[in-house]
CSV table of C-alpha atoms in Angstrom, one decimal:
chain,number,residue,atom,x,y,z
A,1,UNK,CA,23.3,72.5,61.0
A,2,UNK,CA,25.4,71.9,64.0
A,3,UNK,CA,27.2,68.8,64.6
A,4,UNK,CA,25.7,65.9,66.4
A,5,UNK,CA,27.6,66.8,69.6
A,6,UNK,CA,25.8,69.9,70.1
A,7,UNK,CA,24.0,70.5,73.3
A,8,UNK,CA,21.3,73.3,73.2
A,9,UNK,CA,20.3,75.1,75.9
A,10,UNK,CA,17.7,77.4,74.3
A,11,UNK,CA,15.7,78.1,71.5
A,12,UNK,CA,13.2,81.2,70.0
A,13,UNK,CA,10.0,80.3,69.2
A,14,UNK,CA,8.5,81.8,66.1
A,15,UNK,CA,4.8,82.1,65.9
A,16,UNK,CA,2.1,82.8,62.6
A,17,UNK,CA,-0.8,85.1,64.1
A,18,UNK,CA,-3.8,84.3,61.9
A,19,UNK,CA,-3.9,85.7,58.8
A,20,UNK,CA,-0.3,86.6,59.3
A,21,UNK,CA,2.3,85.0,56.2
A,22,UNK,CA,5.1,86.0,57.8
A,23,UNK,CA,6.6,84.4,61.6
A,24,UNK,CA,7.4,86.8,64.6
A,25,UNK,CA,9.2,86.3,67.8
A,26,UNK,CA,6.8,84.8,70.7
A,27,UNK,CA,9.0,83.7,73.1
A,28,UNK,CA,11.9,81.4,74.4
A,29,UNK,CA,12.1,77.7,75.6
A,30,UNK,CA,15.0,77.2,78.0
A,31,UNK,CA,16.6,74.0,79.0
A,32,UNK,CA,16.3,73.1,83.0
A,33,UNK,CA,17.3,70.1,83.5
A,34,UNK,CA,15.4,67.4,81.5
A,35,UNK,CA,12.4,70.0,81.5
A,36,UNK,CA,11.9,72.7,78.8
A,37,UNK,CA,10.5,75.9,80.5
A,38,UNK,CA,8.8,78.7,78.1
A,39,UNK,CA,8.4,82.2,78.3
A,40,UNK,CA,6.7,84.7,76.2
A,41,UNK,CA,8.7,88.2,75.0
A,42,UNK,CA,8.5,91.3,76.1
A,43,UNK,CA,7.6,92.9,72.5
A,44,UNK,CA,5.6,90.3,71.8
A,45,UNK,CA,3.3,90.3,75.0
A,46,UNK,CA,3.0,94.3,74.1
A,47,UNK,CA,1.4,93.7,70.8
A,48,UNK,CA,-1.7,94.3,70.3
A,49,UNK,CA,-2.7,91.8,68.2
A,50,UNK,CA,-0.7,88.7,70.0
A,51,UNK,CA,-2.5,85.8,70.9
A,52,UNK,CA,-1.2,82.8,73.5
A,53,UNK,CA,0.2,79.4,71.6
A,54,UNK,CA,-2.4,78.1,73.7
A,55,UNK,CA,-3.7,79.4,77.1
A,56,UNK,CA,-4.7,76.5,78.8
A,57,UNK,CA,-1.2,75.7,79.2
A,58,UNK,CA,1.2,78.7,78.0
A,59,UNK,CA,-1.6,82.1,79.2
A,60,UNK,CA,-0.3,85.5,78.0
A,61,UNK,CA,1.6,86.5,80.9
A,62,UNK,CA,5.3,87.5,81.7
A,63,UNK,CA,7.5,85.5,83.5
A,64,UNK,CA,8.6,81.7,83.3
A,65,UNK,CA,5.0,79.5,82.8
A,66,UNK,CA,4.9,76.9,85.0
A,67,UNK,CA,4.6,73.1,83.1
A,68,UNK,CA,1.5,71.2,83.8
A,69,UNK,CA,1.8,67.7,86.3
A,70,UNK,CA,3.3,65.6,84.9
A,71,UNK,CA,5.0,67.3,81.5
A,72,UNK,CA,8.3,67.7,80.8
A,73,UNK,CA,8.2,70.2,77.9
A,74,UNK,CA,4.4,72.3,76.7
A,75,UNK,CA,2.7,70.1,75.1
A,76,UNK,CA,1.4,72.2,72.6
A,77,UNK,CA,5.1,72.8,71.8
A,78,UNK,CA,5.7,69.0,71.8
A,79,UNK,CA,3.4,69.1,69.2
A,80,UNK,CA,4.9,71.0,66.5
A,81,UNK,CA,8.6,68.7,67.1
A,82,UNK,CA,9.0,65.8,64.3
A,83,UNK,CA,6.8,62.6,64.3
A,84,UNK,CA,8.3,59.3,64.8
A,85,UNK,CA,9.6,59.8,60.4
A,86,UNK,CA,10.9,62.8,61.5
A,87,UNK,CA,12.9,62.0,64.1
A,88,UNK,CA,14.4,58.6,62.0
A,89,UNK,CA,15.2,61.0,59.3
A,90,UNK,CA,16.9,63.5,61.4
A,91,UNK,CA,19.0,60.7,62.9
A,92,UNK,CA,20.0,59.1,59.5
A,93,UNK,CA,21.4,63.0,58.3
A,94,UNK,CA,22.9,63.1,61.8
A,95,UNK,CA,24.6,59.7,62.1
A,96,UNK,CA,24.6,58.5,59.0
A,97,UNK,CA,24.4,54.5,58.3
A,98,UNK,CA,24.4,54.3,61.8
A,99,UNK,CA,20.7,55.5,62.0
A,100,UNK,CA,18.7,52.3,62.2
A,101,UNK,CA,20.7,51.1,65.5
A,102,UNK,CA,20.9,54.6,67.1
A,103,UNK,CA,18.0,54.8,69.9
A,104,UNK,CA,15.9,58.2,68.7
A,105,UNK,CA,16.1,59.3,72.4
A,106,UNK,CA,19.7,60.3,72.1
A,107,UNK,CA,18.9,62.8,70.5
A,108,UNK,CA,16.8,65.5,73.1
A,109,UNK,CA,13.8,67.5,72.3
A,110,UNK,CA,15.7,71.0,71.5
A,111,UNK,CA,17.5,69.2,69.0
A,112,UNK,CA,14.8,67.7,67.2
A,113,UNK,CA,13.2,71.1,67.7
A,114,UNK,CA,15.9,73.4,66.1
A,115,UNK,CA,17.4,70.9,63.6
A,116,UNK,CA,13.5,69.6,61.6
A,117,UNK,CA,12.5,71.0,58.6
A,118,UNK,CA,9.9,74.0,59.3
A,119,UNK,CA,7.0,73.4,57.3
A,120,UNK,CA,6.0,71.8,60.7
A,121,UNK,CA,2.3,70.8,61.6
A,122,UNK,CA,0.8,73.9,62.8
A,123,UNK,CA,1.9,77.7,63.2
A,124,UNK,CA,5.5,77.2,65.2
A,125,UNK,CA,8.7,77.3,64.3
A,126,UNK,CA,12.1,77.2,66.1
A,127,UNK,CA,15.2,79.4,65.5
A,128,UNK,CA,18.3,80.0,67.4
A,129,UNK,CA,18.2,83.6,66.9
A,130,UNK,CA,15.1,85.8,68.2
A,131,UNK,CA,16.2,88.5,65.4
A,132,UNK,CA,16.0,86.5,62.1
A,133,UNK,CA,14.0,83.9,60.3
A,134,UNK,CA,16.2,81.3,58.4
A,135,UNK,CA,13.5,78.5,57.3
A,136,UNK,CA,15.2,75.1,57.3
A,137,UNK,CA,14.2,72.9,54.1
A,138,UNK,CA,12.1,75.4,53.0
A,139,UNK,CA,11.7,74.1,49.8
A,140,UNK,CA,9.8,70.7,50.0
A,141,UNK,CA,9.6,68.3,46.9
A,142,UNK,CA,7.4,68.8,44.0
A,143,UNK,CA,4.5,67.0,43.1
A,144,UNK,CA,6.3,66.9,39.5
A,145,UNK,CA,9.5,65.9,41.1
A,146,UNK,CA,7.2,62.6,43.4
A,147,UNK,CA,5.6,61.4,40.1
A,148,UNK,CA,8.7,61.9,38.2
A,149,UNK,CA,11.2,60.0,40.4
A,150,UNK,CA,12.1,57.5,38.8
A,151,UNK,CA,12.6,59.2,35.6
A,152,UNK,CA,14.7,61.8,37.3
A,153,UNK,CA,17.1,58.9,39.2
A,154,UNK,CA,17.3,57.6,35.5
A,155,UNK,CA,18.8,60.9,34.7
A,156,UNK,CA,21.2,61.1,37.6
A,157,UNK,CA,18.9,64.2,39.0
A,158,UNK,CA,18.8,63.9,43.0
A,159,UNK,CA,15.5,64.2,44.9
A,160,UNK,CA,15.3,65.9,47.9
A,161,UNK,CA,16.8,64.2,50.8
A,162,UNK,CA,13.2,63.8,52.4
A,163,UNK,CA,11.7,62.6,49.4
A,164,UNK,CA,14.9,60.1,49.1
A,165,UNK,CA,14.6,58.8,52.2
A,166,UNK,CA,10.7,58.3,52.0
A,167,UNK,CA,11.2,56.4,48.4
A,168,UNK,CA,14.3,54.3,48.9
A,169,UNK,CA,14.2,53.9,52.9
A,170,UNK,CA,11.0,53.7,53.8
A,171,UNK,CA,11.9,49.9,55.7
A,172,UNK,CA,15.0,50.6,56.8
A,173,UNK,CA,14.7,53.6,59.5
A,174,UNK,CA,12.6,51.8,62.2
A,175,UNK,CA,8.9,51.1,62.4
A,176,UNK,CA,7.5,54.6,61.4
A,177,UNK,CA,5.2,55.0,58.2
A,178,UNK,CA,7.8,56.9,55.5
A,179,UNK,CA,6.0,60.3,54.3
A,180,UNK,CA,7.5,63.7,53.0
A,181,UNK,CA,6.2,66.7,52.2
A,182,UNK,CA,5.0,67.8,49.0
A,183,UNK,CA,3.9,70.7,47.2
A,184,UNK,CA,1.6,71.5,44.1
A,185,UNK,CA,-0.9,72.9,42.2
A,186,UNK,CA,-1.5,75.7,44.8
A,187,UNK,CA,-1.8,72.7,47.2
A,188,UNK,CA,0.6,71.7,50.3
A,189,UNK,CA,0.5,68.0,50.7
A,190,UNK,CA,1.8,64.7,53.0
A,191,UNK,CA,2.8,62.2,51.5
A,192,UNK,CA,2.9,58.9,53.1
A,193,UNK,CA,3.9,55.7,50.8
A,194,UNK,CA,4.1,52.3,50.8
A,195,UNK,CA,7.5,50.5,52.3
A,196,UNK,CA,9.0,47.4,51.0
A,197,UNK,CA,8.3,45.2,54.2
A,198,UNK,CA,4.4,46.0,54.5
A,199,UNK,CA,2.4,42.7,54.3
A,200,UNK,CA,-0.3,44.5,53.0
A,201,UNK,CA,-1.4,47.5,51.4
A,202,UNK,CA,-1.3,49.9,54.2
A,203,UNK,CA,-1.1,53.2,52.2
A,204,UNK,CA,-4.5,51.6,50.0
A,205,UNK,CA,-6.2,50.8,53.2
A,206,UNK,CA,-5.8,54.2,54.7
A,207,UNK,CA,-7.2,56.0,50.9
A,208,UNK,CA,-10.0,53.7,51.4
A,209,UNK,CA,-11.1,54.4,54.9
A,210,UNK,CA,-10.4,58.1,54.2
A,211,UNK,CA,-12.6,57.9,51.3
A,212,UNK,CA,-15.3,56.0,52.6
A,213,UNK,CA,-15.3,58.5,55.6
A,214,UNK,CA,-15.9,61.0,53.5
A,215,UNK,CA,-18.8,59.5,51.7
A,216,UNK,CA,-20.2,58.6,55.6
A,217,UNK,CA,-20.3,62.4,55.6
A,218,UNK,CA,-17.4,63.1,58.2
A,219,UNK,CA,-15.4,66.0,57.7
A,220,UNK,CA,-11.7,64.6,56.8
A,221,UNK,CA,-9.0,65.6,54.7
A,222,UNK,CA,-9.0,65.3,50.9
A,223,UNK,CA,-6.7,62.2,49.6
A,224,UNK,CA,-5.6,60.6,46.1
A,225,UNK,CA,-3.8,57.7,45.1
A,226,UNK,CA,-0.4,58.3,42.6
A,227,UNK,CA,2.4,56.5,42.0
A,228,UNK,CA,6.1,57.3,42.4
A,229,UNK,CA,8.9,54.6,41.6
A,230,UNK,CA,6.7,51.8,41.4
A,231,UNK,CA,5.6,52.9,44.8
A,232,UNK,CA,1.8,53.2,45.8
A,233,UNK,CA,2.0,56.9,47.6
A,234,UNK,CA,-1.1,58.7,49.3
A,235,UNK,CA,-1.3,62.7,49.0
A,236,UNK,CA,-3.5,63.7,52.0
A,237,UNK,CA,-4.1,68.0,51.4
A,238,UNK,CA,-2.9,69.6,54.6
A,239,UNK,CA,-5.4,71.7,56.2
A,240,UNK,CA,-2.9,73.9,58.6
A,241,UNK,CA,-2.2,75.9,55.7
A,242,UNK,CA,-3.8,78.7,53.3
A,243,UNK,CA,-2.7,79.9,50.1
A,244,UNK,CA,-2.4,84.2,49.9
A,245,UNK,CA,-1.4,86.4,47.0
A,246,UNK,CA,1.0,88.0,50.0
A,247,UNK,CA,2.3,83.7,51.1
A,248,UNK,CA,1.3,81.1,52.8
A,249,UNK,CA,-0.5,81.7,56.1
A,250,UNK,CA,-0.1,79.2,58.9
A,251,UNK,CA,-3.1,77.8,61.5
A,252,UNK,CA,-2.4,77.0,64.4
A,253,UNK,CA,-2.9,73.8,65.8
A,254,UNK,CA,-3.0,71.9,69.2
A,255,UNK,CA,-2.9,67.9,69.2
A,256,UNK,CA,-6.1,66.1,71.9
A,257,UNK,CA,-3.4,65.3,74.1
A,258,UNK,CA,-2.7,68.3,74.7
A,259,UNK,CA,-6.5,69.3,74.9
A,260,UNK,CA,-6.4,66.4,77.4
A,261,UNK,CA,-2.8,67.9,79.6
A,262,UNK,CA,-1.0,65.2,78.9
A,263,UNK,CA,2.4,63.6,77.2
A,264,UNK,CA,3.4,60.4,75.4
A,265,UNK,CA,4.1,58.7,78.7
A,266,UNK,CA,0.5,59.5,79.3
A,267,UNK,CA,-1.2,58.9,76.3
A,268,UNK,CA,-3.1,55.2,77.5
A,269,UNK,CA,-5.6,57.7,80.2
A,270,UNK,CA,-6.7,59.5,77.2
A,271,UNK,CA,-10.3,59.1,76.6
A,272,UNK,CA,-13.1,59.8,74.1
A,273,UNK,CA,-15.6,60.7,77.3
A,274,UNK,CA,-12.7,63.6,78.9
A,275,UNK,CA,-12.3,65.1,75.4
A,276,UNK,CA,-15.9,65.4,74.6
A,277,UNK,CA,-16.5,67.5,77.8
A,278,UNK,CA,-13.3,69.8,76.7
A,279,UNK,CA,-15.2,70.1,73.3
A,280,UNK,CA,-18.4,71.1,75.7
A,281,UNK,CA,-16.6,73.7,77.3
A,282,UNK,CA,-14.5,75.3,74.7
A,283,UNK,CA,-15.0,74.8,71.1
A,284,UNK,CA,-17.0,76.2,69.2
A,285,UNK,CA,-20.1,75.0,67.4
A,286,UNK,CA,-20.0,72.4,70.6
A,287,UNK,CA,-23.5,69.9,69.9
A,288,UNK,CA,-22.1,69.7,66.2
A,289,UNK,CA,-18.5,68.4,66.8
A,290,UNK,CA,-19.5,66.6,69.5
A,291,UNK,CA,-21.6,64.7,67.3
A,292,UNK,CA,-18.8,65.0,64.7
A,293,UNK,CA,-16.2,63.4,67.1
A,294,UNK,CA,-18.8,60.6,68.1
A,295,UNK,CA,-19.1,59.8,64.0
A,296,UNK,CA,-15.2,59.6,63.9
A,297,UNK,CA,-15.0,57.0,66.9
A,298,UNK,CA,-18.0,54.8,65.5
A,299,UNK,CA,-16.0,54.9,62.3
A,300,UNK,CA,-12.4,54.4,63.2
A,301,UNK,CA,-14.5,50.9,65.2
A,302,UNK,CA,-16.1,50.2,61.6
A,303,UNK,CA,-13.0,50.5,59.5
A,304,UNK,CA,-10.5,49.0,61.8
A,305,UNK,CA,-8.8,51.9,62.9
A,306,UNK,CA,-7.6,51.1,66.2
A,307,UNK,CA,-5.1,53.6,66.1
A,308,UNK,CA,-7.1,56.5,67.0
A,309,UNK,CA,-4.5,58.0,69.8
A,310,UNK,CA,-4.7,61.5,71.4
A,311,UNK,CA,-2.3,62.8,68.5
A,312,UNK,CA,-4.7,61.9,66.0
A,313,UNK,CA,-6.9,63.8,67.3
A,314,UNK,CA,-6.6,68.1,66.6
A,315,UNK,CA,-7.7,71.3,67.0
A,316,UNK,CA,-7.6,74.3,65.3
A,317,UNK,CA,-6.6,77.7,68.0
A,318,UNK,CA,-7.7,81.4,67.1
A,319,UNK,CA,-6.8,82.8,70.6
A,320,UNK,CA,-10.3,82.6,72.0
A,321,UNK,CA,-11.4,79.2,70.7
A,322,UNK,CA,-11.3,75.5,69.1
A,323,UNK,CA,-12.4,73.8,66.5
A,324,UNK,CA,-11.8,70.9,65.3
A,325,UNK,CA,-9.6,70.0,62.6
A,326,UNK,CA,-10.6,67.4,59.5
A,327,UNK,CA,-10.1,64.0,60.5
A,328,UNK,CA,-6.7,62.5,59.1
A,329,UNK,CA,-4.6,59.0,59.4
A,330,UNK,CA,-7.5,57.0,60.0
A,331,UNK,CA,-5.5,53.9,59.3
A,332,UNK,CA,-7.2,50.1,59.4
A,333,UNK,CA,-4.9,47.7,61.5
A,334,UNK,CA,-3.8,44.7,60.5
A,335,UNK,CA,-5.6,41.9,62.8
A,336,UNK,CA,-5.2,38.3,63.0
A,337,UNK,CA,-8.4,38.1,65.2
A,338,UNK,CA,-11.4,39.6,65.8
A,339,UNK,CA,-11.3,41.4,69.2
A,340,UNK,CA,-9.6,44.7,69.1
A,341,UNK,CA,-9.5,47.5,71.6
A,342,UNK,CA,-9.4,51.5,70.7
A,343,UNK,CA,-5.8,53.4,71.2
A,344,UNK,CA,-8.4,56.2,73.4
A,345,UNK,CA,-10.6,54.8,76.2
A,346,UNK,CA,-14.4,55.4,74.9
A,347,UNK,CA,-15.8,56.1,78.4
A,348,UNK,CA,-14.9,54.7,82.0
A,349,UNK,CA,-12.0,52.4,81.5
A,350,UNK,CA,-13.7,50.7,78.4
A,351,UNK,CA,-11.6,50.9,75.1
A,352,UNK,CA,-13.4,48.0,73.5
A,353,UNK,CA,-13.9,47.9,70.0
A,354,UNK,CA,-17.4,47.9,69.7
A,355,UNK,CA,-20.0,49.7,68.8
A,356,UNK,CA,-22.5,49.3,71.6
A,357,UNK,CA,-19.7,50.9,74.2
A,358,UNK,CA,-20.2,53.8,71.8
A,359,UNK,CA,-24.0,53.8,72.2
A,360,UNK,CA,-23.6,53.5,75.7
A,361,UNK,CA,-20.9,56.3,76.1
A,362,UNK,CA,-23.6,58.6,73.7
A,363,UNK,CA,-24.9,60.6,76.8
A,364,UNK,CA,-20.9,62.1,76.7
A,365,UNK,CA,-21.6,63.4,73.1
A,366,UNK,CA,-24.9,65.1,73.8
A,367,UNK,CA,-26.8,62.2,71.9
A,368,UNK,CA,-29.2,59.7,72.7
A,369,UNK,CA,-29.5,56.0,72.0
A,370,UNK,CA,-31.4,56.5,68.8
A,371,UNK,CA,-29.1,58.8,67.6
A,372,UNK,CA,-26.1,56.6,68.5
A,373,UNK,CA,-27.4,53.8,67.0
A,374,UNK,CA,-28.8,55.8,63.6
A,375,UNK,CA,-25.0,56.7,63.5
A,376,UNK,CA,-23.8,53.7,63.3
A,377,UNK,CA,-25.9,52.0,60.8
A,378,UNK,CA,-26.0,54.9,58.3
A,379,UNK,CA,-22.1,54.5,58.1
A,380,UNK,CA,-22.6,50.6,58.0
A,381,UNK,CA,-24.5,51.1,55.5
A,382,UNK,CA,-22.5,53.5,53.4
A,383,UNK,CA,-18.9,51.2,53.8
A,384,UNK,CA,-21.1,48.4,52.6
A,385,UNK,CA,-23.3,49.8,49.6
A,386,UNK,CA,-19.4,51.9,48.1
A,387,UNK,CA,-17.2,48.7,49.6
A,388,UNK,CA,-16.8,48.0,45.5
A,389,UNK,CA,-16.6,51.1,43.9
A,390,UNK,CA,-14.2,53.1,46.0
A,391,UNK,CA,-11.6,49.1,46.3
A,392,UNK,CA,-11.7,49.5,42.1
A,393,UNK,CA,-10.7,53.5,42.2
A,394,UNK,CA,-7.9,51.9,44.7
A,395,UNK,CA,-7.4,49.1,42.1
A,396,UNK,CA,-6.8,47.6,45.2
A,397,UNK,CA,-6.0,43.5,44.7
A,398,UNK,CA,-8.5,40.8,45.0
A,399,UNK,CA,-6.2,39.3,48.0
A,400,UNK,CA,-6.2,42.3,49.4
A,401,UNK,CA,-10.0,43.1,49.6
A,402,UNK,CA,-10.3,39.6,51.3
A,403,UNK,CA,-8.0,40.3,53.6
A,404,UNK,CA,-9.3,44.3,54.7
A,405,UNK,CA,-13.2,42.8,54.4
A,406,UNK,CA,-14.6,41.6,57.2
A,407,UNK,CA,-11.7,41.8,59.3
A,408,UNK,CA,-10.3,45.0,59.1
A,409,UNK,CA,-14.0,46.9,58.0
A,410,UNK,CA,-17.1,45.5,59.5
A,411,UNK,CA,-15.3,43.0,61.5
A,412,UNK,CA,-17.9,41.0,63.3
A,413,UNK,CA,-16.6,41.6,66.5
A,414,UNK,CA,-18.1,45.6,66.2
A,415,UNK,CA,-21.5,44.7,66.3
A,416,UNK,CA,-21.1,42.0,69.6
């Protein structure tokens, strides 16, 4: 690693065709300015087989690719860099005990870029030479070595620096949720657990509303409950990667806000009705995930989840299509109240948490009233008839059931 003086002006992007295990050479991001610029390589653009990072925004073609309005960087790029964790634990190994007071933007995208781990989100990866591979962190924690932790501190064994920082700093690098990456039983996993300042039980309240979600019938990511140093951790399966006899294969991935064109800065005009015509026009198996993402917004409304932004929200890209991805960090927020509003506008400039903006916005999804409404009062009914059974397999406090029920899952305010 560099030191934390080092400017970057460039950086080879390393791409996993499908079905591929191992990363070539698909192009280069150069600094200009404040604005990152990408262009594919030669040898890669002459490969049969090649396929565009995603052609709505970076189109097989030579040349520099112009950045959509508005974007300082891709955004499909944007969305393989470090998540808000990320970037606090890049800036801990960078500055050291300074990292709490040091502002994450002092740090520029190429940075965060070449200096991450690379078992990234997705099928990118970022090197500074366009000849050789050198994965960073390659070798994530073991699922042994997270359920073992405090055994193996006991012993004077260190973990991994990710899996330190996730355990023992969790409430001490800024407001992000601590995770690391873990890997086992044939099975690559996030890890998110619980830091010593929540006021609740976040990482119980996400298993729950995952699980439930899954017994509503939505497609979402497989999760369990383990714990680690006295710590309540959740292991969500990632789906971005497949297990070979040749390696690990890598799919690629695009984020709805890139879907949508936009950036961080632009995240609030994101909306449920624009994405659902996107899904019209270029996924495949279009009536069924539009109904899919319809069951996902009514839910995220039922289980409190008002933190349903364009980055949680993703699609998987072949080269020709989309489809989407399972749903994962559908997260109940803590509420004091009972009004709440969405993270994505549902249709207009209505972001309301209710359940009769959804039925009204149905027409978007391909569905009618009925079908809205059916929705809606299946899942009710599911959250309310495995409300019991799935807060025991949480062994999730009585404290804490009053507080999630009713206010966080099937707060009255839904059904106004």
């Amino acid at each position: 690693m560099m030191s934390s003086r080092t400017k970057y002006t460039e950086a080879f992007v390393w791409f996993w065709l499908p079905s591929e295990t191992k990363p070539i050479v698909a192009g280069k991001l150069t600094a200009d300015g404040n604005k990152l610029i990408f262009n594919y390589g030669k040898s890669y653009l002459e490969r049969k087989n090649a396929i565009s990072i995603y052609d709505a925004e970076l189109p097989l073609r030579s040349g520099e690719l112009p950045l959509l309005r508005g974007l300082s960087m891709p955004s499909c790029i944007r969305d393989a860099a470090p998540d808000a964790w990320g970037r606090r634990v890049l800036i801990n190994k960078k500055f050291g005990l300074k990292g709490p007071n040091v502002d994450p933007a002092q740090l520029d995208e190429l940075t965060y870029l070449l200096e991450s781990g690379s078992d990234r989100i997705g099928a990118l990866d970022f090197q500074l030479s366009a000849t050789e591979y050198v994965p960073r962190s390659s070798v994530g924690a073991s699922l042994e070595e997270l359920l073992k932790s405090a055994e193996r501190i006991e012993k004077g064994v260190p973990l991994t620096t990710e899996l330190d920082q996730a355990l023992h700093h969790g409430s001490s690098i800024g407001g992000a949720r601590p995770k690391a990456l873990i890997e086992g039983d044939n099975i690559k996993y996030v890890a998110k657990f619980s830091a010593s300042n929540d006021i609740y039980s976040v990482v119980k309240a996400e298993f729950i509303a995952m699980r439930l979600a899954n017994l509503a019938g939505l497609n979402v990511a497989p999760v369990s409950l383990k714990k680690s140093s006295h710590k309540d951790v959740l292991l969500i399966e990632r789906f971005d990667r497949i297990q070979t006899p040749n390696g690990w294969q890598r799919k690629a991935m695009v984020s709805a806000l890139t879907l949508l064109g936009l950036d961080e800065m632009m995240a609030r005009y994101a909306s449920y009705e624009d994405l659902a015509e996107i899904v019209r026009r270029r996924f495949r198996n279009a009536s069924a995930t539009l109904k899919e993402l319809f069951s996902r917004l009514v839910f995220n409304i039922l289980s409190g989840n008002t933190d349903d932004h364009a980055r949680n929200h993703a699609a998987f890209w072949d080269g020709k299509m989309l489809s989407l991805t399972p749903a994962y960090d559908i997260c109940p927020q803590s509420r004091t109240g009972n009004e709440a509003s969405q993270a994505m506008l549902i249709s207009g400039e209505n972001n309301l948490s209710k359940i009769s903006n959804c039925v009204d916005a149905a027409h978007n999804f391909l569905l009618s009233r009925d079908d809205a409404n059916n929705i809606a009062e299946q899942q009710r009914h599911v959250i309310e008839n495995n409300w019991a059974s799935i807060c025991d397999e949480a062994e999730l406090t009585p404290t804490d059931r009053n507080l999630f029920w009713r206010r966080q899952f099937l707060n009255p305010y839904v059904f106004e």
